[in-house]
Short mmCIF file of C-alpha atoms in Angstrom, two decimals:
data_model
loop_
_atom_site.label_atom_id
_atom_site.label_comp_id
_atom_site.label_asym_id
_atom_site.label_seq_id
_atom_site.Cartn_x
_atom_site.Cartn_y
_atom_site.Cartn_z
CA MET T 1 157.28 31.14 95.22
CA ALA T 2 157.81 27.93 97.18
CA VAL T 3 154.71 25.92 98.02
CA THR T 4 153.91 26.18 101.75
CA ILE T 5 151.99 24.05 104.22
CA SER T 6 149.23 26.69 104.06
CA ASP T 7 148.95 26.14 100.29
CA VAL T 8 148.63 22.39 100.79
CA ALA T 9 146.06 22.87 103.57
CA SER T 10 143.94 25.19 101.44
CA ALA T 11 144.02 22.89 98.41
CA ALA T 12 143.24 19.78 100.46
CA GLY T 13 140.51 21.48 102.50
CA VAL T 14 142.10 20.73 105.88
CA SER T 15 143.88 22.63 108.64
CA LYS T 16 147.60 23.40 108.69
CA GLY T 17 147.88 21.18 111.76
CA ALA T 18 146.46 18.22 109.86
CA VAL T 19 148.93 18.82 107.03
CA SER T 20 151.82 18.92 109.49
CA LEU T 21 150.73 15.65 111.09
CA ALA T 22 150.31 13.92 107.74
CA LEU T 23 153.55 15.12 106.17
CA ASN T 24 155.57 14.18 109.25
CA GLY T 25 154.01 10.73 109.57
CA HIS T 26 152.35 11.40 112.94
CA ALA T 27 149.05 10.03 114.21
CA GLY T 28 146.00 12.27 114.45
CA VAL T 29 144.56 12.15 110.94
CA GLY T 30 142.58 9.43 109.22
CA ASP T 31 144.08 7.31 106.48
CA GLN T 32 141.95 8.82 103.73
CA THR T 33 142.69 12.36 104.88
CA ARG T 34 146.42 11.57 105.14
CA GLN T 35 146.48 10.19 101.62
CA ARG T 36 144.56 13.20 100.27
CA ILE T 37 147.08 15.53 101.91
CA LEU T 38 150.05 13.58 100.54
CA ASP T 39 148.56 13.51 97.04
CA THR T 40 147.84 17.24 97.19
CA ALA T 41 151.40 18.02 98.35
CA LYS T 42 152.82 15.96 95.51
CA THR T 43 150.60 17.62 92.94
CA LEU T 44 151.51 21.11 94.14
CA GLY T 45 155.23 20.24 94.20
CA TRP T 46 155.62 20.82 97.94
CA THR T 47 159.07 20.01 99.37
CA PRO T 48 160.03 20.05 103.07
CA SER T 49 161.82 23.08 104.46
CA LEU T 50 165.27 21.92 105.48
CA ARG T 51 165.58 24.93 107.77
CA ALA T 52 162.39 24.04 109.62
CA LYS T 53 163.39 20.40 109.79
CA SER T 54 166.76 21.41 111.20
CA LEU T 55 165.16 23.53 113.91
CA ARG T 56 162.87 20.69 114.95
CA SER T 57 165.61 18.06 115.10
CA ALA T 58 168.55 20.20 116.31
CA LYS T 59 170.51 18.94 113.30
CA ALA T 60 172.31 21.04 110.71
CA TYR T 61 171.74 18.53 107.89
CA ALA T 62 175.20 19.42 106.64
CA LEU T 63 178.61 17.77 106.55
CA GLY T 64 181.90 19.66 106.68
CA LEU T 65 185.05 19.34 104.60
CA VAL T 66 188.07 21.49 105.47
CA ILE T 67 190.88 21.48 102.91
CA ALA T 68 194.24 22.92 103.90
CA ARG T 69 195.46 23.91 100.44
CA GLU T 70 196.12 27.15 98.64
CA ALA T 71 192.88 28.13 96.94
CA LYS T 72 194.60 28.65 93.57
CA LEU T 73 195.97 25.09 93.67
CA LEU T 74 192.73 23.41 94.65
CA GLY T 75 191.17 23.58 91.20
CA SER T 76 194.28 22.18 89.51
CA ASP T 77 194.33 19.02 91.63
CA PRO T 78 192.08 16.49 89.86
CA PHE T 79 191.48 14.47 93.03
CA PHE T 80 189.38 16.96 94.99
CA PRO T 81 186.81 17.97 92.32
CA ALA T 82 186.05 14.28 91.70
CA PHE T 83 186.02 13.48 95.42
CA ILE T 84 183.68 16.38 96.20
CA ALA T 85 181.39 15.31 93.35
CA GLY T 86 181.21 11.87 94.92
CA VAL T 87 180.29 13.35 98.29
CA GLU T 88 177.59 15.51 96.73
CA THR T 89 175.98 12.62 94.83
CA THR T 90 175.43 10.84 98.14
CA LEU T 91 174.30 13.88 100.12
CA GLU T 92 171.69 14.97 97.60
CA LYS T 93 169.81 11.72 98.23
CA HIS T 94 169.62 12.41 101.97
CA GLU T 95 168.73 16.14 102.10
CA TYR T 96 172.20 17.02 103.35
CA THR T 97 174.50 19.73 102.08
CA LEU T 98 178.28 20.04 102.05
CA VAL T 99 180.01 22.93 103.81
CA LEU T 100 183.39 23.32 102.13
CA THR T 101 186.09 25.47 103.74
CA VAL T 102 189.57 26.16 102.37
CA ALA T 103 192.14 26.91 105.09
CA THR T 104 195.27 28.61 103.78
CA GLU T 105 196.87 30.44 106.71
CA PRO T 106 198.72 28.99 109.74
CA GLY T 107 196.22 28.04 112.41
CA ALA T 108 193.27 28.54 110.07
CA GLU T 109 192.50 24.85 109.84
CA GLU T 110 191.86 24.43 113.58
CA ARG T 111 189.81 27.63 113.64
CA CYS T 112 187.67 26.25 110.81
CA TYR T 113 186.86 23.07 112.72
CA ARG T 114 186.06 25.02 115.87
CA LYS T 115 183.76 27.35 113.96
CA LEU T 116 181.92 24.43 112.35
CA ALA T 117 181.43 22.77 115.74
CA ASP T 118 180.71 25.82 117.92
CA GLY T 119 178.23 27.27 115.48
CA GLY T 120 176.46 23.95 114.98
CA ARG T 121 176.93 24.40 111.26
CA VAL T 122 177.62 20.74 110.53
CA ASP T 123 176.72 17.37 112.02
CA GLY T 124 180.06 15.75 111.16
CA VAL T 125 183.16 16.12 109.01
CA ILE T 126 185.20 14.17 106.46
CA LEU T 127 188.93 14.28 107.19
CA THR T 128 191.21 14.20 104.13
CA ASP T 129 195.00 14.42 103.79
CA VAL T 130 195.47 12.39 106.97
CA ARG T 131 198.89 13.03 108.49
CA HIS T 132 201.29 11.25 110.77
CA ASP T 133 200.79 12.53 114.32
CA ASP T 134 197.56 14.13 113.09
CA SER T 135 196.45 16.60 115.77
CA ARG T 136 193.01 16.94 114.19
CA ILE T 137 191.91 13.57 115.58
CA ALA T 138 192.23 14.79 119.18
CA LEU T 139 190.70 18.15 118.25
CA LEU T 140 187.58 16.57 116.77
CA ARG T 141 187.20 14.34 119.82
CA ARG T 142 187.29 17.41 122.08
CA LEU T 143 184.81 19.20 119.86
CA GLY T 144 182.48 16.19 119.84
CA LEU T 145 182.30 16.15 116.05
CA PRO T 146 181.66 12.78 114.40
CA ALA T 147 184.09 12.12 111.56
CA VAL T 148 185.26 9.77 108.85
CA THR T 149 188.89 9.71 107.77
CA LEU T 150 190.36 8.90 104.38
CA SER T 151 192.89 6.20 105.34
CA ARG T 152 193.48 4.90 108.85
CA PRO T 153 195.51 7.47 110.88
CA ALA T 154 198.79 6.48 112.51
CA VAL T 155 197.56 7.88 115.83
CA PRO T 156 194.72 6.21 117.80
CA SER T 157 191.42 7.26 116.26
CA PRO T 158 187.82 6.48 117.27
CA PHE T 159 186.56 7.36 113.81
CA PRO T 160 185.87 4.88 111.02
CA ALA T 161 187.99 5.17 107.88
CA VAL T 162 187.56 4.64 104.16
CA CYS T 163 190.78 3.03 102.97
CA MET T 164 192.42 1.99 99.73
CA ASP T 165 195.62 0.02 99.37
CA ASP T 166 197.50 2.61 97.32
CA ALA T 167 200.65 0.55 97.87
CA ALA T 168 199.25 -2.07 95.48
CA GLY T 169 199.05 0.52 92.69
CA ILE T 170 202.61 1.77 93.15
CA THR T 171 203.90 -1.81 93.35
CA ALA T 172 202.16 -2.64 90.07
CA ALA T 173 203.74 0.39 88.39
CA VAL T 174 207.24 -0.48 89.60
CA GLU T 175 206.88 -4.13 88.58
CA HIS T 176 205.66 -3.06 85.15
CA LEU T 177 208.74 -0.88 84.67
CA ILE T 178 211.05 -3.65 85.86
CA SER T 179 209.45 -5.99 83.32
CA LEU T 180 210.40 -3.47 80.63
CA GLY T 181 214.06 -3.68 81.70
CA HIS T 182 214.29 -0.57 83.86
CA THR T 183 216.54 -0.75 86.91
CA ARG T 184 217.02 2.96 87.64
CA ILE T 185 213.47 3.78 88.70
CA ALA T 186 212.88 7.03 90.59
CA HIS T 187 209.95 8.18 92.67
CA VAL T 188 208.59 11.71 92.90
CA GLY T 189 206.54 11.50 96.08
CA GLY T 190 204.08 13.74 97.82
CA ALA T 191 204.80 15.45 101.12
CA GLN T 192 205.93 12.79 103.57
CA VAL T 193 203.86 14.29 106.38
CA TYR T 194 200.82 12.71 104.72
CA ILE T 195 199.92 9.06 105.27
CA HIS T 196 199.40 8.46 101.54
CA GLY T 197 202.60 10.30 100.62
CA ARG T 198 204.65 8.06 102.87
CA SER T 199 202.82 4.81 102.01
CA ARG T 200 203.42 5.33 98.28
CA ARG T 201 207.11 5.94 98.89
CA ARG T 202 207.38 2.80 101.02
CA ALA T 203 205.62 0.74 98.35
CA TRP T 204 208.13 2.01 95.75
CA GLU T 205 211.03 1.13 98.04
CA SER T 206 209.67 -2.32 98.82
CA ALA T 207 209.05 -3.21 95.18
CA LEU T 208 212.58 -2.17 94.19
CA SER T 209 214.16 -3.91 97.16
CA ALA T 210 212.30 -7.12 96.34
CA ALA T 211 213.92 -7.01 92.90
CA GLY T 212 217.37 -6.26 94.35
CA LEU T 213 217.39 -2.71 92.97
CA ALA T 214 218.59 0.54 94.53
CA THR T 215 216.15 2.91 96.24
CA ASP T 216 218.29 6.05 96.12
CA LEU T 217 216.30 7.98 93.52
CA PHE T 218 213.63 9.65 95.64
CA ALA T 219 212.57 13.29 95.39
CA GLU T 220 209.95 14.73 97.73
CA ALA T 221 207.43 17.17 96.29
CA ASP T 222 203.99 18.46 97.32
CA PHE T 223 201.47 16.95 94.87
CA THR T 224 201.47 20.19 92.82
CA ALA T 225 202.65 20.81 89.24
CA PRO T 226 205.46 23.20 90.27
CA GLY T 227 206.57 20.68 92.86
CA GLY T 228 206.59 17.95 90.24
CA VAL T 229 208.72 20.07 87.90
CA ALA T 230 211.27 20.90 90.61
CA ALA T 231 211.58 17.27 91.72
CA THR T 232 211.93 16.06 88.13
CA ALA T 233 214.63 18.62 87.45
CA ARG T 234 216.64 17.41 90.44
CA LEU T 235 216.43 13.79 89.33
CA LEU T 236 217.30 14.44 85.70
CA ALA T 237 220.30 16.59 86.70
CA ARG T 238 221.98 13.56 88.26
CA LYS T 239 224.75 11.79 86.37
CA ASP T 240 223.05 8.49 87.13
CA ARG T 241 219.67 9.86 86.18
CA PRO T 242 216.69 7.50 86.10
CA THR T 243 215.28 5.84 83.02
CA ALA T 244 211.82 5.79 84.60
CA ILE T 245 209.96 7.89 87.19
CA VAL T 246 206.97 6.81 89.26
CA TYR T 247 204.97 9.86 90.38
CA ALA T 248 202.62 10.00 93.37
CA ASN T 249 199.87 11.70 91.35
CA ASP T 250 198.95 12.57 87.77
CA LEU T 251 199.43 16.30 88.22
CA MET T 252 203.12 15.95 89.09
CA ALA T 253 203.55 13.29 86.39
CA THR T 254 202.09 15.58 83.74
CA ALA T 255 204.33 18.45 84.80
CA GLY T 256 207.36 16.14 84.93
CA GLN T 257 206.63 14.74 81.49
CA SER T 258 206.35 18.24 80.05
CA TYR T 259 209.63 19.26 81.71
CA ALA T 260 211.46 16.22 80.34
CA GLN T 261 210.15 16.77 76.81
CA THR T 262 210.98 20.47 76.92
CA HIS T 263 214.57 19.56 77.80
CA GLY T 264 215.03 17.21 74.87
CA LEU T 265 214.02 13.85 76.30
CA ASN T 266 211.65 11.60 74.44
CA VAL T 267 208.90 9.92 76.46
CA PRO T 268 209.10 6.92 76.58
CA ALA T 269 212.17 6.35 74.39
CA ASP T 270 214.46 8.15 76.87
CA LEU T 271 212.29 8.27 79.98
CA SER T 272 209.25 6.26 81.07
CA ILE T 273 206.69 7.96 83.32
CA THR T 274 203.78 6.73 85.44
CA GLY T 275 201.21 8.72 87.39
CA TYR T 276 198.54 8.06 90.00
CA ASP T 277 194.79 8.88 90.06
CA ASN T 278 193.84 8.30 86.39
CA ALA T 279 192.65 11.88 85.98
CA GLN T 280 190.53 12.45 82.91
CA PHE T 281 193.20 14.52 81.18
CA ALA T 282 195.83 11.74 81.50
CA ARG T 283 194.61 9.90 78.42
CA TYR T 284 194.90 13.01 76.25
CA LEU T 285 198.58 13.78 76.88
CA ASN T 286 201.21 13.12 74.22
CA PRO T 287 201.97 10.36 74.85
CA PRO T 288 198.99 9.31 77.02
CA LEU T 289 199.96 8.73 80.63
CA THR T 290 200.35 5.27 82.16
CA THR T 291 198.76 5.66 85.58
CA ILE T 292 196.97 4.10 88.54
CA ALA T 293 193.17 4.26 88.56
CA ALA T 294 192.07 5.08 92.13
CA ASP T 295 188.49 6.42 91.61
CA PRO T 296 188.20 9.46 93.93
CA LEU T 297 184.50 9.67 92.99
CA ALA T 298 183.92 6.36 94.80
CA TRP T 299 185.96 7.59 97.78
CA GLY T 300 183.65 10.59 98.08
CA ARG T 301 180.48 8.55 97.81
CA GLN T 302 181.58 5.99 100.38
CA ALA T 303 182.99 8.55 102.83
CA ALA T 304 179.72 10.50 102.81
CA ALA T 305 177.64 7.33 103.14
CA MET T 306 179.75 6.11 106.06
CA LEU T 307 179.43 9.43 107.91
CA LEU T 308 175.66 9.55 107.36
CA ALA T 309 175.36 5.99 108.69
CA GLN T 310 177.39 7.02 111.72
CA LEU T 311 175.06 9.95 112.33
CA ASP T 312 171.88 7.87 112.15
CA GLY T 313 173.33 5.08 114.29
CA THR T 314 173.43 2.37 111.62
CA HIS T 315 177.19 2.17 111.10
CA ASP T 316 178.86 -0.91 112.56
CA GLY T 317 182.03 0.99 113.53
CA GLY T 318 184.37 -0.81 111.15
CA ASP T 319 186.55 0.57 108.37
CA LEU T 320 185.70 0.20 104.68
CA VAL T 321 188.45 -0.98 102.35
CA LEU T 322 187.81 -0.11 98.72
CA GLY T 323 188.95 -2.36 95.90
CA PRO T 324 192.64 -2.13 94.98
CA PRO T 325 193.65 0.44 92.37
CA ARG T 326 194.55 -0.88 88.93
CA LEU T 327 197.39 -0.09 86.57
CA VAL T 328 196.26 1.57 83.33
CA LEU T 329 198.88 1.05 80.60
CA ARG T 330 199.29 3.81 78.03
CA GLY T 331 202.04 5.26 75.88
CA SER T 332 204.25 6.98 78.48
CA THR T 333 206.05 3.75 79.43
CA GLY T 334 208.30 1.68 77.22
CA ALA T 335 211.39 -0.51 77.15
CA VAL T 336 214.54 0.69 78.85
CA PRO T 337 216.45 2.94 76.41
CA PRO T 338 219.36 1.23 74.62
CA HIS T 339 221.77 3.98 75.67
CA ALA T 340 221.20 3.13 79.34
CA VAL T 341 224.27 1.02 80.09
CA PRO T 342 223.82 -1.48 82.95
CA ALA T 343 226.49 -1.39 85.62
CA VAL T 344 226.94 -2.98 89.03
CA ALA T 345 227.41 -0.83 92.13
CA GLY T 346 227.48 -2.25 95.62
CA GLY T 347 225.93 -5.50 94.48
CA ARG T 348 222.89 -3.73 93.01
CA TYR T 349 222.17 -2.99 89.40
CA GLN T 350 221.88 0.52 88.07
CA HIS T 351 221.63 2.15 84.68
CA ILE T 352 224.03 4.93 83.75
CA SER T 353 222.70 7.05 80.93
CA THR T 354 225.31 8.00 78.34
CA ALA T 355 222.98 10.36 76.50
CA GLY T 356 224.12 13.97 76.64
CA THR T 357 227.47 13.16 78.30
#
């Protein structure tokens, strides 16, 4: 049974009212009595009732996170488990809980936010998968829900953001491949409706353009393994197939690497591959995956801390920019294959693979 205020009062030889005053830091009890009550509560293992505290303060002591993904895909994406773990490590220090909702049906996402606000179930929300023309920003403003966004939205937003320059990671990956002699470098990107999906594609395009290389090898996917396989298949079916592929996350890269190997290509002798996220499993692939370390655990910690600061009035209103992601070199990238014959087309270099033709 949980230790109650009555238990503390009985053990300390005081009234319940005195215990309440002492435990809540209010005047009305002497210093010696207050200390005796606090010592007794600690000895008995008393902890405050979050429910009672919530009723007194009109706060829910909870933050919301709505994820618009298929439930069966959520566990396979390495970003969200690490991100949620980061959020939880911050909340547990502040007596807050996380209310996680998965929205899978059309219109369900907006209903989830309305339910969280109307029922007073949360004090604020963390907004992930920020989109271009993101209608959720206006919705949260109407609902009066404080929020923190992951990345700065393209639409006007009153909410602070936790940002990371993911373009720096993609640029590093492309430049690494160019240094290995690759000129036909493809990109399997995430859905372009997302801010981070589009920014990673633009970084890939910019890095290639800066080197005078073509940017015609793009395949849009959805950050899932099946999407990564389908996009890889389209790229490798081309006559001018790439000698290297930069993926927008590790999950698609892993699926693409498996697809390529299953269809007779050696990684990296025939095809170099890079991922993004530095998921734990990436180092155990065969070969281990060259990837971008982005630290979703830190994203979660900082997003939760920023929202809590906003709720208690200590946040300065500015965005937080995390350190740039770093390129982690492993065995999935290597020199351009010798059978990739350089040719010039329209003033730009390309590699035409003669293998299998």
